[in-house]
Amino acid sequence: MGLRTGLRRAGHPAEETSSRPADRPAAPPPGTAAAAPRTTGWLVPDGDGRLTAYAAGRGGGIVRWTESATRPDAWTPPELLLADGRILPYLSVARGPRGYIDLFAMRRKGGSPAAPVEIVYATQYQAGRPLTGWHSIGNPHGKDAAPAASIGAPVAVVDGSGKVHVFVRSATGGVFTRRRSQHGTWSKWTALPCEGVREGLSPVVTGSGRVELLMPADDGVYVWRQEKPGVPLEPVADLAFTARPESVSGIGSYEDRVTHFWRDDATGEVMAHRLPGPGGEDTAPTALDGRSGRGPVALSRCDVDGHDCTVLAQAVGGGTLAVSACPTELESAGTWWTDTREPCEGAPALARDRAGRLVVAAIGREGGLSVTRQRPDQQGMALEGWSRV
């Protein structure tokens, strides 16, 4: 099809004239250093398409960067919000249909590392505006202190009806879920009949607003999904592939399908897989190399040379960020990973800006934000020089 998916970088005047060495980004202001993200969905648009980056602060709380409403490519300085030393360095970001953002974290209920944790969330109703305070939704183990100290990291997603779904791995390898209605009422914690589940649950919302959840486990992969938005999830498949913990991500593709990505447990290679449609035959996952990387792969769809492509980004072993692309649902066409040489701690993030350009984001070694954007005036997957916010 003639598609050029190799990454190419174009110069950027601000980067070329900078007196700071490229491998030594400036440290962020005191108190605003971000922790390495463990999930990829931390760069999100508001209702008008303006992007905001969220990260857990290294000392507790949330660090936030927001795109300027009037200046293209400009960002606000980092802000430390809801500072609290009991907040653990983890964040899950869930965006609702109206652009509201719910930020889910874990708060230790005592000074000891063995103290129970509670799941808390805060809400942002408009880009750049203050957040609500922290609200607790408890712990699926209740007052049972030992398991309540050992739950997994919560992941959250909002379906097309506006219902929030929170999933958390239990201390014993099961999964619990809790839902918030469109009117703000929370359900009770409900156990999903799964066992041997590993850390790193991955919920994805399809184009029609349904949630599909992939859960890596010791003996395979569980897949649950909604029949329609607003209803509970039901089991649909147990796959005989083993994914590394905290390596799973996914993206909506054609005809309301989800393409799931994970790292093979034995090799670390990135794998891609979709469930077959009604009456279709299951197929083996497609291998996409990337075995030098770690953690989940960030995903976004965008236009490359007139083709709908899925772009992938990962942190690689040298501590930098690598990018690749393939035609959407044609992973068999192959991918070629290109190291951008930009420092990347934890999982990177991808999103599209108000102009439809791909934006690539990374948290650097000093805890600051770096971003680059797609250059639509260039062929292939060309990116600008990196900008350190």
CSV table of C-alpha atoms in Angstrom, one decimal:
chain,number,residue,atom,x,y,z
A,1,MET,CA,0.0,0.0,0.0
A,2,GLY,CA,3.0,2.3,-0.1
A,3,LEU,CA,2.8,3.4,3.5
A,4,ARG,CA,5.9,4.7,5.1
A,5,THR,CA,5.7,3.8,8.8
A,6,GLY,CA,9.3,4.5,9.8
A,7,LEU,CA,9.7,7.4,12.2
A,8,ARG,CA,11.5,10.5,11.0
A,9,ARG,CA,12.4,13.6,13.1
A,10,ALA,CA,12.4,17.1,11.8
A,11,GLY,CA,14.4,19.9,13.5
A,12,HIS,CA,12.7,22.4,15.8
A,13,PRO,CA,14.1,26.0,16.2
A,14,ALA,CA,13.5,26.0,19.9
A,15,GLU,CA,15.4,22.8,20.4
A,16,GLU,CA,18.2,23.7,18.0
A,17,THR,CA,19.0,27.0,19.7
A,18,SER,CA,18.7,25.7,23.3
A,19,SER,CA,21.9,26.1,25.3
A,20,ARG,CA,20.9,23.1,27.5
A,21,PRO,CA,22.4,19.7,26.4
A,22,ALA,CA,19.8,17.5,24.9
A,23,ASP,CA,20.4,14.7,27.5
A,24,ARG,CA,20.2,17.0,30.5
A,25,PRO,CA,16.7,18.5,30.7
A,26,ALA,CA,16.0,21.2,33.2
A,27,ALA,CA,14.7,20.0,36.6
A,28,PRO,CA,11.0,20.9,37.2
A,29,PRO,CA,10.2,23.4,40.0
A,30,PRO,CA,10.5,22.1,43.5
A,31,GLY,CA,7.6,19.8,44.5
A,32,THR,CA,6.4,19.2,40.9
A,33,ALA,CA,8.6,16.3,39.9
A,34,ALA,CA,6.4,13.5,38.5
A,35,ALA,CA,6.7,9.8,39.2
A,36,ALA,CA,7.2,7.4,36.4
A,37,PRO,CA,3.7,6.5,35.0
A,38,ARG,CA,2.6,2.9,35.2
A,39,THR,CA,-0.3,3.3,32.7
A,40,THR,CA,-0.4,5.0,29.3
A,41,GLY,CA,-3.7,7.0,29.4
A,42,TRP,CA,-2.4,10.1,31.1
A,43,LEU,CA,-2.5,12.5,28.2
A,44,VAL,CA,-6.2,13.3,27.5
A,45,PRO,CA,-8.3,16.0,25.7
A,46,ASP,CA,-11.0,18.0,27.3
A,47,GLY,CA,-14.4,18.7,25.7
A,48,ASP,CA,-12.8,21.2,23.3
A,49,GLY,CA,-9.8,19.0,22.4
A,50,ARG,CA,-7.2,20.9,24.6
A,51,LEU,CA,-4.8,18.3,26.0
A,52,THR,CA,-3.8,17.9,29.7
A,53,ALA,CA,-1.1,15.7,31.0
A,54,TYR,CA,-1.5,14.2,34.5
A,55,ALA,CA,1.0,12.3,36.6
A,56,ALA,CA,1.4,11.2,40.2
A,57,GLY,CA,3.8,13.5,42.1
A,58,ARG,CA,6.9,11.9,43.6
A,59,GLY,CA,6.0,13.3,47.0
A,60,GLY,CA,2.2,12.7,46.7
A,61,GLY,CA,-0.6,14.5,44.9
A,62,ILE,CA,-1.1,15.2,41.2
A,63,VAL,CA,1.2,17.1,38.8
A,64,ARG,CA,-0.7,18.6,35.9
A,65,TRP,CA,0.3,20.4,32.6
A,66,THR,CA,-2.4,22.0,30.4
A,67,GLU,CA,-2.2,23.2,26.8
A,68,SER,CA,-2.7,26.9,26.4
A,69,ALA,CA,-6.2,27.9,25.2
A,70,THR,CA,-4.8,30.6,22.9
A,71,ARG,CA,-1.2,29.7,22.0
A,72,PRO,CA,-0.7,26.6,19.8
A,73,ASP,CA,1.9,24.2,21.2
A,74,ALA,CA,2.3,26.2,24.5
A,75,TRP,CA,1.7,24.6,27.9
A,76,THR,CA,1.2,25.9,31.4
A,77,PRO,CA,4.0,25.3,33.9
A,78,PRO,CA,3.6,22.1,36.0
A,79,GLU,CA,1.1,22.5,38.9
A,80,LEU,CA,1.1,20.4,42.1
A,81,LEU,CA,-2.5,19.7,43.0
A,82,LEU,CA,-4.1,17.9,46.1
A,83,ALA,CA,-0.7,17.4,47.7
A,84,ASP,CA,-0.9,14.6,50.3
A,85,GLY,CA,2.1,12.6,51.4
A,86,ARG,CA,-0.1,9.5,51.9
A,87,ILE,CA,-1.0,9.4,48.2
A,88,LEU,CA,1.1,6.6,46.5
A,89,PRO,CA,2.9,7.4,43.2
A,90,TYR,CA,0.2,5.9,41.0
A,91,LEU,CA,-2.6,7.5,38.9
A,92,SER,CA,-5.4,6.2,36.6
A,93,VAL,CA,-7.1,8.7,34.4
A,94,ALA,CA,-10.7,8.2,33.2
A,95,ARG,CA,-12.4,10.7,30.7
A,96,GLY,CA,-16.1,10.8,30.4
A,97,PRO,CA,-18.2,11.6,27.3
A,98,ARG,CA,-18.6,15.2,28.3
A,99,GLY,CA,-14.9,15.8,28.9
A,100,TYR,CA,-15.0,15.4,32.6
A,101,ILE,CA,-11.9,13.8,34.1
A,102,ASP,CA,-11.8,11.4,37.1
A,103,LEU,CA,-8.3,10.8,38.6
A,104,PHE,CA,-8.0,7.6,40.7
A,105,ALA,CA,-5.2,7.0,43.1
A,106,MET,CA,-4.3,5.0,46.3
A,107,ARG,CA,-3.9,6.6,49.7
A,108,ARG,CA,-2.1,4.8,52.6
A,109,LYS,CA,-4.2,4.9,55.8
A,110,GLY,CA,-1.2,5.0,58.1
A,111,GLY,CA,2.6,5.7,58.2
A,112,SER,CA,3.6,2.1,57.8
A,113,PRO,CA,4.2,0.5,54.4
A,114,ALA,CA,2.0,-2.3,55.6
A,115,ALA,CA,-0.9,0.0,56.5
A,116,PRO,CA,-4.1,-0.6,54.5
A,117,VAL,CA,-4.8,1.5,51.4
A,118,GLU,CA,-8.0,3.1,50.2
A,119,ILE,CA,-8.9,4.0,46.6
A,120,VAL,CA,-9.6,7.7,46.2
A,121,TYR,CA,-10.6,9.9,43.3
A,122,ALA,CA,-10.8,13.6,42.4
A,123,THR,CA,-12.7,15.1,39.5
A,124,GLN,CA,-11.9,17.9,37.0
A,125,TYR,CA,-14.8,19.5,35.2
A,126,GLN,CA,-13.0,21.9,32.9
A,127,ALA,CA,-9.4,22.0,31.6
A,128,GLY,CA,-7.0,24.0,33.8
A,129,ARG,CA,-9.6,24.5,36.5
A,130,PRO,CA,-9.3,23.3,40.2
A,131,LEU,CA,-10.0,19.7,41.1
A,132,THR,CA,-12.5,18.5,43.7
A,133,GLY,CA,-11.0,17.2,46.8
A,134,TRP,CA,-10.1,13.5,47.3
A,135,HIS,CA,-13.2,11.2,47.7
A,136,SER,CA,-12.7,7.6,49.0
A,137,ILE,CA,-14.5,4.6,47.6
A,138,GLY,CA,-12.8,2.3,50.1
A,139,ASN,CA,-11.2,-1.0,49.5
A,140,PRO,CA,-12.7,-4.3,48.3
A,141,HIS,CA,-11.3,-6.1,51.3
A,142,GLY,CA,-13.1,-3.7,53.7
A,143,LYS,CA,-11.6,-3.7,57.2
A,144,ASP,CA,-9.5,-6.8,56.7
A,145,ALA,CA,-6.2,-5.0,57.2
A,146,ALA,CA,-3.7,-7.5,55.8
A,147,PRO,CA,-5.3,-8.0,52.3
A,148,ALA,CA,-6.4,-4.3,52.3
A,149,ALA,CA,-2.7,-3.4,52.3
A,150,SER,CA,-1.9,-5.6,49.3
A,151,ILE,CA,-4.4,-4.8,46.6
A,152,GLY,CA,-3.4,-4.0,43.1
A,153,ALA,CA,-3.5,-0.6,41.4
A,154,PRO,CA,-7.0,0.5,40.4
A,155,VAL,CA,-7.8,1.2,36.7
A,156,ALA,CA,-10.9,3.2,35.7
A,157,VAL,CA,-12.8,3.9,32.5
A,158,VAL,CA,-16.1,5.6,31.6
A,159,ASP,CA,-18.5,3.9,29.2
A,160,GLY,CA,-20.7,5.6,26.6
A,161,SER,CA,-23.6,5.9,29.1
A,162,GLY,CA,-21.4,8.0,31.5
A,163,LYS,CA,-21.1,5.2,34.0
A,164,VAL,CA,-17.6,4.9,35.7
A,165,HIS,CA,-16.1,1.4,36.1
A,166,VAL,CA,-13.3,0.8,38.5
A,167,PHE,CA,-11.3,-2.5,38.5
A,168,VAL,CA,-8.8,-3.6,41.0
A,169,ARG,CA,-6.8,-6.8,41.5
A,170,SER,CA,-7.4,-8.3,44.9
A,171,ALA,CA,-4.8,-9.4,47.4
A,172,THR,CA,-5.4,-13.0,46.4
A,173,GLY,CA,-5.3,-12.6,42.6
A,174,GLY,CA,-9.0,-12.1,42.0
A,175,VAL,CA,-10.6,-8.9,40.5
A,176,PHE,CA,-13.2,-6.6,42.1
A,177,THR,CA,-15.2,-3.9,40.3
A,178,ARG,CA,-17.3,-1.0,41.5
A,179,ARG,CA,-19.4,1.3,39.3
A,180,ARG,CA,-20.7,4.9,39.6
A,181,SER,CA,-24.0,5.8,37.9
A,182,GLN,CA,-24.5,8.8,35.8
A,183,HIS,CA,-26.1,10.4,38.9
A,184,GLY,CA,-23.1,9.8,41.1
A,185,THR,CA,-24.2,6.8,43.1
A,186,TRP,CA,-21.7,4.1,43.7
A,187,SER,CA,-22.5,0.3,43.6
A,188,LYS,CA,-21.0,-2.1,46.1
A,189,TRP,CA,-17.8,-3.9,45.3
A,190,THR,CA,-18.5,-7.0,43.1
A,191,ALA,CA,-16.1,-9.9,42.7
A,192,LEU,CA,-15.4,-11.2,39.1
A,193,PRO,CA,-15.0,-15.0,39.1
A,194,CYS,CA,-11.3,-14.9,38.1
A,195,GLU,CA,-8.2,-16.3,39.7
A,196,GLY,CA,-4.4,-16.0,39.3
A,197,VAL,CA,-4.8,-12.5,37.8
A,198,ARG,CA,-1.6,-10.5,37.4
A,199,GLU,CA,-1.1,-6.7,37.9
A,200,GLY,CA,-2.0,-4.5,35.0
A,201,LEU,CA,-5.7,-4.7,34.0
A,202,SER,CA,-6.5,-3.0,30.8
A,203,PRO,CA,-10.1,-1.6,30.1
A,204,VAL,CA,-10.8,-0.1,26.7
A,205,VAL,CA,-13.9,1.8,25.5
A,206,THR,CA,-15.0,1.0,21.9
A,207,GLY,CA,-16.4,3.5,19.5
A,208,SER,CA,-20.0,2.6,20.5
A,209,GLY,CA,-19.1,3.2,24.2
A,210,ARG,CA,-18.8,-0.5,25.3
A,211,VAL,CA,-16.1,-1.5,27.8
A,212,GLU,CA,-13.8,-4.4,27.0
A,213,LEU,CA,-11.5,-5.5,29.8
A,214,LEU,CA,-8.3,-7.7,29.4
A,215,MET,CA,-6.8,-9.2,32.5
A,216,PRO,CA,-3.4,-11.0,32.3
A,217,ALA,CA,-3.3,-14.1,34.5
A,218,ASP,CA,-0.8,-16.8,35.4
A,219,ASP,CA,-2.4,-19.3,33.0
A,220,GLY,CA,-3.6,-17.1,30.2
A,221,VAL,CA,-5.6,-14.0,29.6
A,222,TYR,CA,-9.2,-13.2,30.6
A,223,VAL,CA,-11.4,-11.0,28.4
A,224,TRP,CA,-14.7,-9.5,29.7
A,225,ARG,CA,-16.9,-6.9,28.0
A,226,GLN,CA,-20.3,-5.2,27.9
A,227,GLU,CA,-23.0,-6.1,25.5
A,228,LYS,CA,-24.0,-2.4,25.5
A,229,PRO,CA,-23.0,0.7,27.5
A,230,GLY,CA,-24.3,1.0,31.0
A,231,VAL,CA,-24.6,-2.8,31.8
A,232,PRO,CA,-22.2,-5.0,33.8
A,233,LEU,CA,-19.4,-6.8,32.0
A,234,GLU,CA,-19.6,-10.5,31.1
A,235,PRO,CA,-16.9,-13.0,30.3
A,236,VAL,CA,-16.3,-13.7,26.6
A,237,ALA,CA,-12.9,-15.4,26.3
A,238,ASP,CA,-10.1,-17.1,28.1
A,239,LEU,CA,-7.1,-16.9,25.9
A,240,ALA,CA,-4.1,-19.4,26.1
A,241,PHE,CA,-1.5,-16.6,25.9
A,242,THR,CA,0.5,-15.4,28.8
A,243,ALA,CA,1.2,-11.7,29.2
A,244,ARG,CA,3.8,-10.1,31.5
A,245,PRO,CA,2.4,-8.2,34.4
A,246,GLU,CA,1.8,-4.4,33.8
A,247,SER,CA,2.4,-4.8,30.0
A,248,VAL,CA,-1.2,-4.7,28.6
A,249,SER,CA,-2.9,-1.9,26.7
A,250,GLY,CA,-5.6,-1.7,24.0
A,251,ILE,CA,-7.3,0.6,21.5
A,252,GLY,CA,-10.6,0.6,19.7
A,253,SER,CA,-10.3,-0.3,16.0
A,254,TYR,CA,-12.8,-1.0,13.2
A,255,GLU,CA,-16.4,-2.2,13.5
A,256,ASP,CA,-16.4,-1.7,17.3
A,257,ARG,CA,-13.5,-4.1,17.9
A,258,VAL,CA,-10.7,-3.7,20.3
A,259,THR,CA,-7.1,-4.6,19.5
A,260,HIS,CA,-5.2,-5.7,22.6
A,261,PHE,CA,-1.4,-5.4,23.0
A,262,TRP,CA,0.8,-7.1,25.6
A,263,ARG,CA,4.3,-8.4,26.1
A,264,ASP,CA,4.9,-12.1,25.7
A,265,ASP,CA,5.8,-13.5,29.1
A,266,ALA,CA,8.8,-15.4,27.8
A,267,THR,CA,10.3,-13.1,25.3
A,268,GLY,CA,9.0,-9.6,26.1
A,269,GLU,CA,8.0,-9.1,22.5
A,270,VAL,CA,5.0,-6.9,21.8
A,271,MET,CA,2.0,-9.0,20.7
A,272,ALA,CA,-1.3,-7.8,19.1
A,273,HIS,CA,-4.6,-9.6,19.1
A,274,ARG,CA,-8.4,-9.1,18.5
A,275,LEU,CA,-11.2,-11.4,19.4
A,276,PRO,CA,-12.9,-12.9,16.3
A,277,GLY,CA,-16.3,-11.6,15.2
A,278,PRO,CA,-19.5,-13.7,15.4
A,279,GLY,CA,-18.8,-17.0,13.6
A,280,GLY,CA,-15.2,-16.1,13.0
A,281,GLU,CA,-12.1,-18.2,13.8
A,282,ASP,CA,-9.7,-17.2,16.5
A,283,THR,CA,-6.2,-16.4,15.3
A,284,ALA,CA,-2.8,-16.4,16.9
A,285,PRO,CA,-1.4,-13.0,18.2
A,286,THR,CA,0.8,-11.1,15.8
A,287,ALA,CA,4.3,-10.4,17.0
A,288,LEU,CA,5.6,-6.8,16.6
A,289,ASP,CA,9.2,-7.1,18.0
A,290,GLY,CA,9.8,-4.4,20.6
A,291,ARG,CA,11.3,-6.9,23.0
A,292,SER,CA,13.9,-4.3,24.2
A,293,GLY,CA,11.0,-2.3,25.7
A,294,ARG,CA,9.3,-2.5,29.1
A,295,GLY,CA,5.8,-1.8,30.4
A,296,PRO,CA,2.6,-1.2,28.4
A,297,VAL,CA,2.7,0.2,24.9
A,298,ALA,CA,1.0,3.6,24.4
A,299,LEU,CA,-1.5,3.6,21.5
A,300,SER,CA,-3.2,6.1,19.2
A,301,ARG,CA,-4.8,6.2,15.8
A,302,CYS,CA,-3.9,8.9,13.4
A,303,ASP,CA,-3.5,9.7,9.7
A,304,VAL,CA,-0.2,8.9,8.1
A,305,ASP,CA,0.1,9.6,4.3
A,306,GLY,CA,-3.7,9.4,4.0
A,307,HIS,CA,-3.9,6.0,5.8
A,308,ASP,CA,-5.5,5.2,9.1
A,309,CYS,CA,-2.6,4.0,11.2
A,310,THR,CA,-2.1,2.8,14.8
A,311,VAL,CA,0.9,4.4,16.4
A,312,LEU,CA,2.8,2.6,19.2
A,313,ALA,CA,5.2,4.1,21.7
A,314,GLN,CA,7.2,2.3,24.4
A,315,ALA,CA,10.0,2.9,26.9
A,316,VAL,CA,13.0,0.9,25.9
A,317,GLY,CA,15.9,-0.6,27.9
A,318,GLY,CA,18.2,2.4,27.6
A,319,GLY,CA,15.7,4.6,29.3
A,320,THR,CA,14.4,6.4,26.1
A,321,LEU,CA,11.3,6.3,24.1
A,322,ALA,CA,10.8,4.4,20.8
A,323,VAL,CA,7.9,4.8,18.3
A,324,SER,CA,6.5,2.6,15.6
A,325,ALA,CA,3.3,2.5,13.4
A,326,CYS,CA,1.3,0.1,11.3
A,327,PRO,CA,-1.9,0.3,9.3
A,328,THR,CA,-4.8,-0.2,11.7
A,329,GLU,CA,-5.7,-3.9,12.0
A,330,LEU,CA,-2.9,-4.8,9.6
A,331,GLU,CA,-0.2,-5.6,12.2
A,332,SER,CA,0.9,-8.4,9.9
A,333,ALA,CA,2.4,-5.7,7.7
A,334,GLY,CA,5.1,-5.3,10.2
A,335,THR,CA,6.5,-2.5,12.4
A,336,TRP,CA,9.9,-0.9,12.6
A,337,TRP,CA,10.7,0.6,16.0
A,338,THR,CA,12.7,3.9,16.0
A,339,ASP,CA,14.4,5.2,19.2
A,340,THR,CA,13.7,8.9,19.5
A,341,ARG,CA,16.5,9.1,22.1
A,342,GLU,CA,14.3,11.2,24.4
A,343,PRO,CA,14.5,10.1,28.1
A,344,CYS,CA,11.4,8.3,29.2
A,345,GLU,CA,10.7,7.1,32.7
A,346,GLY,CA,7.7,4.7,32.9
A,347,ALA,CA,5.0,4.4,30.3
A,348,PRO,CA,4.7,7.1,27.6
A,349,ALA,CA,1.4,8.6,26.4
A,350,LEU,CA,-0.1,9.4,23.0
A,351,ALA,CA,-3.1,11.5,22.0
A,352,ARG,CA,-4.3,13.8,19.2
A,353,ASP,CA,-4.4,17.5,19.6
A,354,ARG,CA,-7.1,20.0,18.4
A,355,ALA,CA,-5.6,20.0,14.9
A,356,GLY,CA,-5.7,16.2,14.7
A,357,ARG,CA,-1.9,15.8,15.0
A,358,LEU,CA,-0.4,13.0,17.0
A,359,VAL,CA,1.2,14.2,20.3
A,360,VAL,CA,3.8,12.0,21.9
A,361,ALA,CA,4.5,12.6,25.6
A,362,ALA,CA,7.1,11.3,28.1
A,363,ILE,CA,8.2,11.9,31.7
A,364,GLY,CA,11.9,12.4,31.9
A,365,ARG,CA,14.4,11.4,34.5
A,366,GLU,CA,14.0,14.6,36.4
A,367,GLY,CA,10.3,14.2,36.5
A,368,GLY,CA,9.4,16.8,33.9
A,369,LEU,CA,7.2,16.6,30.8
A,370,SER,CA,8.5,16.3,27.2
A,371,VAL,CA,6.3,16.4,24.1
A,372,THR,CA,6.6,16.2,20.4
A,373,ARG,CA,4.0,16.4,17.6
A,374,GLN,CA,3.4,14.9,14.2
A,375,ARG,CA,4.5,17.0,11.2
A,376,PRO,CA,1.6,16.8,8.7
A,377,ASP,CA,3.8,18.6,6.1
A,378,GLN,CA,6.2,15.7,6.0
A,379,GLN,CA,5.7,12.2,4.6
A,380,GLY,CA,5.7,9.2,6.8
A,381,MET,CA,5.5,9.4,10.6
A,382,ALA,CA,7.6,12.5,11.0
A,383,LEU,CA,7.9,14.3,14.3
A,384,GLU,CA,9.0,17.7,15.4
A,385,GLY,CA,11.9,18.2,17.8
A,386,TRP,CA,11.1,17.6,21.5
A,387,SER,CA,9.9,20.4,23.7
A,388,ARG,CA,10.5,20.3,27.4
A,389,VAL,CA,7.6,21.8,29.3
